[in-house]
Tab-separated table of C-alpha atoms in Angstrom:
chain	number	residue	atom	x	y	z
A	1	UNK	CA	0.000	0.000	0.000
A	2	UNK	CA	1.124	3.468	-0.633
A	3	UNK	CA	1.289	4.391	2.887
A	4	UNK	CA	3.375	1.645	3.779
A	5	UNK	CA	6.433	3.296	1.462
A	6	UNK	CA	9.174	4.279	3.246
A	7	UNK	CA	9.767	8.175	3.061
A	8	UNK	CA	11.661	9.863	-0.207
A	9	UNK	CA	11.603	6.853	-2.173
A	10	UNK	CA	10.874	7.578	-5.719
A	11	UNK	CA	9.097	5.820	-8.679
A	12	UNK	CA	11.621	2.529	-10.580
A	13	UNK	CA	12.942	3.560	-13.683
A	14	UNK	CA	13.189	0.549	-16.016
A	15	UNK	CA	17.071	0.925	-17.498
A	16	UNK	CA	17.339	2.193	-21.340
A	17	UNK	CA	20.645	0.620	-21.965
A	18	UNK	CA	21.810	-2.959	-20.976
A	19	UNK	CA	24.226	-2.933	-17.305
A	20	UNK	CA	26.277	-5.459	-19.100
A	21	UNK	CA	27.222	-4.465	-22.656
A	22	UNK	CA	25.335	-0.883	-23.129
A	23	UNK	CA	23.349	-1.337	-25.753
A	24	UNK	CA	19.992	-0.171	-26.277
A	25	UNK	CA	17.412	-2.521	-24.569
A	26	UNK	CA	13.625	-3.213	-26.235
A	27	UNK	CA	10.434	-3.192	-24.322
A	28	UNK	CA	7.753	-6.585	-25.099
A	29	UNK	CA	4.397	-5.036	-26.502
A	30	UNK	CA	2.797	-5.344	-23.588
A	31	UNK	CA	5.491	-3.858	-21.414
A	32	UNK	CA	5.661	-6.601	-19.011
A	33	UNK	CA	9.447	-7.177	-19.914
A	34	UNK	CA	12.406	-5.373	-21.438
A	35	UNK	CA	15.337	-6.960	-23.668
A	36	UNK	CA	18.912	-6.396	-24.297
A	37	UNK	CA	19.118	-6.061	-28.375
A	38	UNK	CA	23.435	-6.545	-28.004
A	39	UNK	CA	24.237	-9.521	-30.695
A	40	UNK	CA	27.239	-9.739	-28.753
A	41	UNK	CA	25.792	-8.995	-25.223
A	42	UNK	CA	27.874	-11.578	-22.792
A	43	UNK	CA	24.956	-12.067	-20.310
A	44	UNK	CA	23.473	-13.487	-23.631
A	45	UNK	CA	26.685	-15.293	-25.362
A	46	UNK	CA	25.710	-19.108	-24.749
A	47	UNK	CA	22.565	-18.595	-25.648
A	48	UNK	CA	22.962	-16.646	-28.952
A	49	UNK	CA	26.024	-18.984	-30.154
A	50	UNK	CA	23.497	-21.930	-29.203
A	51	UNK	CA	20.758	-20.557	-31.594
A	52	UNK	CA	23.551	-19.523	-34.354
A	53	UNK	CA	25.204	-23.550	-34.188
A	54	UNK	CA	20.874	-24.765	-34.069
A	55	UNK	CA	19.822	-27.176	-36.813
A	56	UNK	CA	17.740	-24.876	-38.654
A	57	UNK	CA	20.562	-21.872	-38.252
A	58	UNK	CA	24.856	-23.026	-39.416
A	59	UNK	CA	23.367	-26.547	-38.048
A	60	UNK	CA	27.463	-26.730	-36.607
A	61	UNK	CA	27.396	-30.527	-34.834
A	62	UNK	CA	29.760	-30.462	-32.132
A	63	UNK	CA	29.432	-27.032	-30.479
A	64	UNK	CA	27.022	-27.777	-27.611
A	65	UNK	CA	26.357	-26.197	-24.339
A	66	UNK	CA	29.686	-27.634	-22.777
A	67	UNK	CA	31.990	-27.286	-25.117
A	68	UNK	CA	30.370	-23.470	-25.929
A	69	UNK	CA	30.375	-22.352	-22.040
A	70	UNK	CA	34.525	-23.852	-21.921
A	71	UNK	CA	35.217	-21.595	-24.559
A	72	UNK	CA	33.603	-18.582	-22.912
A	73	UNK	CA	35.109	-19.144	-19.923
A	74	UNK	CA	38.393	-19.380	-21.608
A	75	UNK	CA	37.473	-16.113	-23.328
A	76	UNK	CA	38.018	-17.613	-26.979
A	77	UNK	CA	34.744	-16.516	-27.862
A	78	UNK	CA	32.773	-13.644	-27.080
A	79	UNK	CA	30.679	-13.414	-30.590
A	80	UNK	CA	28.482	-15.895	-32.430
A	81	UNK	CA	31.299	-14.736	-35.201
A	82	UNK	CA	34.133	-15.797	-33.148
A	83	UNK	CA	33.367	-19.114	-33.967
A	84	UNK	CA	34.686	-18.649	-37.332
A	85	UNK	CA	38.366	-17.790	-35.667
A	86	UNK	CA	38.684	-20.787	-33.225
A	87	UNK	CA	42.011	-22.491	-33.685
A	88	UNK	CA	43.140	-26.648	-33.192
A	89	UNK	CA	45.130	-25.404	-30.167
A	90	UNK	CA	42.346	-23.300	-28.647
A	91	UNK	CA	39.727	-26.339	-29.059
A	92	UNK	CA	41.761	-30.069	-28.667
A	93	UNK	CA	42.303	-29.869	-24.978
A	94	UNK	CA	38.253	-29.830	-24.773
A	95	UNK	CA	37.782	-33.280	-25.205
A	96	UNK	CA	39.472	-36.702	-24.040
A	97	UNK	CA	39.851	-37.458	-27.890
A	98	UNK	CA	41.896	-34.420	-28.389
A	99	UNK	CA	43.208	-33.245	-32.046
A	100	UNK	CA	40.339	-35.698	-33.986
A	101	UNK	CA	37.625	-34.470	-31.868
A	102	UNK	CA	38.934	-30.330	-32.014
A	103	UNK	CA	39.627	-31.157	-35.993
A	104	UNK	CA	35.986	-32.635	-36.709
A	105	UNK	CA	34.610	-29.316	-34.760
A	106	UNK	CA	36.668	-27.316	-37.566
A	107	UNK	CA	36.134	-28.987	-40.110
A	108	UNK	CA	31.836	-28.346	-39.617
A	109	UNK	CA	32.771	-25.005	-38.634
A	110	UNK	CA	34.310	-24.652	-42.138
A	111	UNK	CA	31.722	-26.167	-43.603
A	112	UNK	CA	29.142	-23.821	-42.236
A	113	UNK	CA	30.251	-21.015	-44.130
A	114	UNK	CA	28.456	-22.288	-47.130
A	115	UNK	CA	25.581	-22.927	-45.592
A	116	UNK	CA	22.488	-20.358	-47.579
A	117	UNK	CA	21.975	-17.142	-46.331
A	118	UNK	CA	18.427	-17.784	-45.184
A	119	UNK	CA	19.886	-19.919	-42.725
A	120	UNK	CA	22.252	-17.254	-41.594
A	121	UNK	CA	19.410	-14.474	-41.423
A	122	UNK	CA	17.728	-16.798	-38.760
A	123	UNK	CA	20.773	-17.453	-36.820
A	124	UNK	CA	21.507	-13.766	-36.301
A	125	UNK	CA	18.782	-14.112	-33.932
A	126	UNK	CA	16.603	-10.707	-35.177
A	127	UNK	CA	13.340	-10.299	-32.835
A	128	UNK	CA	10.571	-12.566	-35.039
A	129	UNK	CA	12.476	-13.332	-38.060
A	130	UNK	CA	12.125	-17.363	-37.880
A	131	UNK	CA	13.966	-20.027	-39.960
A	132	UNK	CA	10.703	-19.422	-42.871
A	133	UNK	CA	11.489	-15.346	-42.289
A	134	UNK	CA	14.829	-16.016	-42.957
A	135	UNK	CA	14.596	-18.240	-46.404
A	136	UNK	CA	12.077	-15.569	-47.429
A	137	UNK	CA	13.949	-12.343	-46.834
A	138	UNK	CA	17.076	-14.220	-48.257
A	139	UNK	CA	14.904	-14.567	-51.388
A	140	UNK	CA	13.741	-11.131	-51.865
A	141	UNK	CA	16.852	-9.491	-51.348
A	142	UNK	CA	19.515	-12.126	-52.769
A	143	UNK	CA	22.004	-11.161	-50.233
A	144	UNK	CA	22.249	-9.446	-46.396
A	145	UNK	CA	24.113	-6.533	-47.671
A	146	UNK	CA	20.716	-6.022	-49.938
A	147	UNK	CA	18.996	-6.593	-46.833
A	148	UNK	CA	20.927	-4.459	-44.725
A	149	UNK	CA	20.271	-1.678	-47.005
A	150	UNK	CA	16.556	-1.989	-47.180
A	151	UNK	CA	14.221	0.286	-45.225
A	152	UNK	CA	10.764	-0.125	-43.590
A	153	UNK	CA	8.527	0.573	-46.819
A	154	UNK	CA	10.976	-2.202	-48.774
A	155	UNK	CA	10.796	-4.535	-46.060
A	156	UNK	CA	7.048	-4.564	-45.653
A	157	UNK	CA	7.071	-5.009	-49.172
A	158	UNK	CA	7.977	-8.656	-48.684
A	159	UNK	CA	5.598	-10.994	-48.426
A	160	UNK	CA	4.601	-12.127	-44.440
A	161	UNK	CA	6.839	-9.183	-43.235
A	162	UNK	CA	4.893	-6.777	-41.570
A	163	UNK	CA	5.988	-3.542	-39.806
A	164	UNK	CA	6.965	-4.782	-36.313
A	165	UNK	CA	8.830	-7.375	-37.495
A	166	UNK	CA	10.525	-4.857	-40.036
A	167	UNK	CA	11.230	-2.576	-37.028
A	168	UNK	CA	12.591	-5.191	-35.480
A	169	UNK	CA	14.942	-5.788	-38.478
A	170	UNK	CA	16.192	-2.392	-38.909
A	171	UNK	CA	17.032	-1.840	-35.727
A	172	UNK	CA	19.071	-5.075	-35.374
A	173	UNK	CA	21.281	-3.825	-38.268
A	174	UNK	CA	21.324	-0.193	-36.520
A	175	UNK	CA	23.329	-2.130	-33.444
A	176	UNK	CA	26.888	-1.490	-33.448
A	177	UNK	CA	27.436	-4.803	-31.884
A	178	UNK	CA	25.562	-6.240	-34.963
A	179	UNK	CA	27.520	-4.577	-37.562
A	180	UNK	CA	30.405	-5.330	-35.789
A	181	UNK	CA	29.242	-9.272	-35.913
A	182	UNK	CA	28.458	-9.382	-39.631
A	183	UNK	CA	31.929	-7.615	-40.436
A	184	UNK	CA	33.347	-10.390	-38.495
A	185	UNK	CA	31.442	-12.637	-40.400
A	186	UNK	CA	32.001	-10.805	-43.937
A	187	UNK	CA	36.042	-11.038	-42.904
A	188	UNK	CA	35.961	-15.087	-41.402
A	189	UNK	CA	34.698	-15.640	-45.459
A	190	UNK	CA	30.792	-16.634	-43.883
A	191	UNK	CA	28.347	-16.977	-47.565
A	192	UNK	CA	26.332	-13.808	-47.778
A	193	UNK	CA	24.308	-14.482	-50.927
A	194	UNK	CA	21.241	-16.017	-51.686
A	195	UNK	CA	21.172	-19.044	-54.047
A	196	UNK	CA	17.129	-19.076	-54.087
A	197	UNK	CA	15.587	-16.256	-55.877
A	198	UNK	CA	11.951	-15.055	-54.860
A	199	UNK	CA	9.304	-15.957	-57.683
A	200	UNK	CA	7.003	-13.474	-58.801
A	201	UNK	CA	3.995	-15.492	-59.111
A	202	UNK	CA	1.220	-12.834	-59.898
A	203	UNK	CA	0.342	-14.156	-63.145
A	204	UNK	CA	0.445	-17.951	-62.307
A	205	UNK	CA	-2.169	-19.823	-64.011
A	206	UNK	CA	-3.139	-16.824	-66.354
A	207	UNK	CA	-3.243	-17.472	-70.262
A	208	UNK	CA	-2.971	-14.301	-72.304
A	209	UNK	CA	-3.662	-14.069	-75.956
């Protein structure tokens, strides 16, 4: 009850900014909760890496939750990205197997990079953009530099995309901690191009004469 409040105390201010890594934080629709929106955020490192490695994501066998939290610890890795710069020395004294187990890691790591960049759209981890978001904005923009240059009346052009989610999208990109991942990314040699292009389907079914 409002009597019961000690004197001078003053209304809680819900933080703007992440106390960990200082980046700008998002409030749920309904304002029950608030979210950190750092890609590289540490409080949030295991989790992110575990959704970039996930099936439908890189789908990288090998890097689960024990082997992930060892090489946070360590501080090898403090970026879904750094994955893409983990060395045989930094990873074969993780497992009893040693250099076959830290070179089978490597090589699906390597792999990876190939993988189609509607895969990598949905392992960025952007607010509502799920593994069908990401094969679909990988299709209408052909690559995430074409995506990262699109704004909110382009993006809501795409089919299923509607303007929360595409708020959601531009300000991922805006992050500095999420350009800094996709240079990382760009650098480690990670495929940012599209090889399914979206069909414009308008006149399916249509003769003309």
């Amino acid at each position: 009850e409002l009597d019961k409040r000690p004197a001078g105390t003053v209304p809680y201010r819900l933080p703007d900014h992440c106390p960990i890594c200082g980046a700008a934080v998002a409030r749920d629709e309904d304002g029950a909760f608030i979210r950190c929106t750092g890609a590289e955020c540490p409080a949030q490192l295991s989790r992110n890496i575990a959704h970039f490695v996930s099936r439908d994501a890189m789908d990288i066998a090998g890097l689960g939750e024990a082997i992930v939290e060892a090489l946070i610890a360590k501080g090898d890795i403090h970026s879904p990205a750094d994955i893409y710069y983990l060395t045989l020395d930094q990873l074969k004294g993780l497992w009893k197997s040693g250099e076959v187990a830290a070179k089978k890691l490597l090589a699906a790591i390597a792999a990876s990079k190939t993988q189609d960049l509607g895969r990598l759209i949905y392992g960025l981890g952007i607010r509502q953009v799920g593994a069908k978001a990401g094969k679909t904005l990988a299709a209408a923009f052909g690559s995430l530099d074409g995506l990262m240059a699109a704004d909110l009346e382009t993006l809501t052009a795409v089919p299923d995309v509607g303007p929360v989610t595409a708020g959601y999208i531009l300000d991922w990109f805006a992050q500095p901690q999420s350009r800094h991942m996709v240079e990382r990314l760009r650098a480690a040699g990670v495929n940012f191009l599209s090889t399914v292009q979206q069909v414009d389907d308008r006149f399916a079914g249509m003769t003309f004469v």
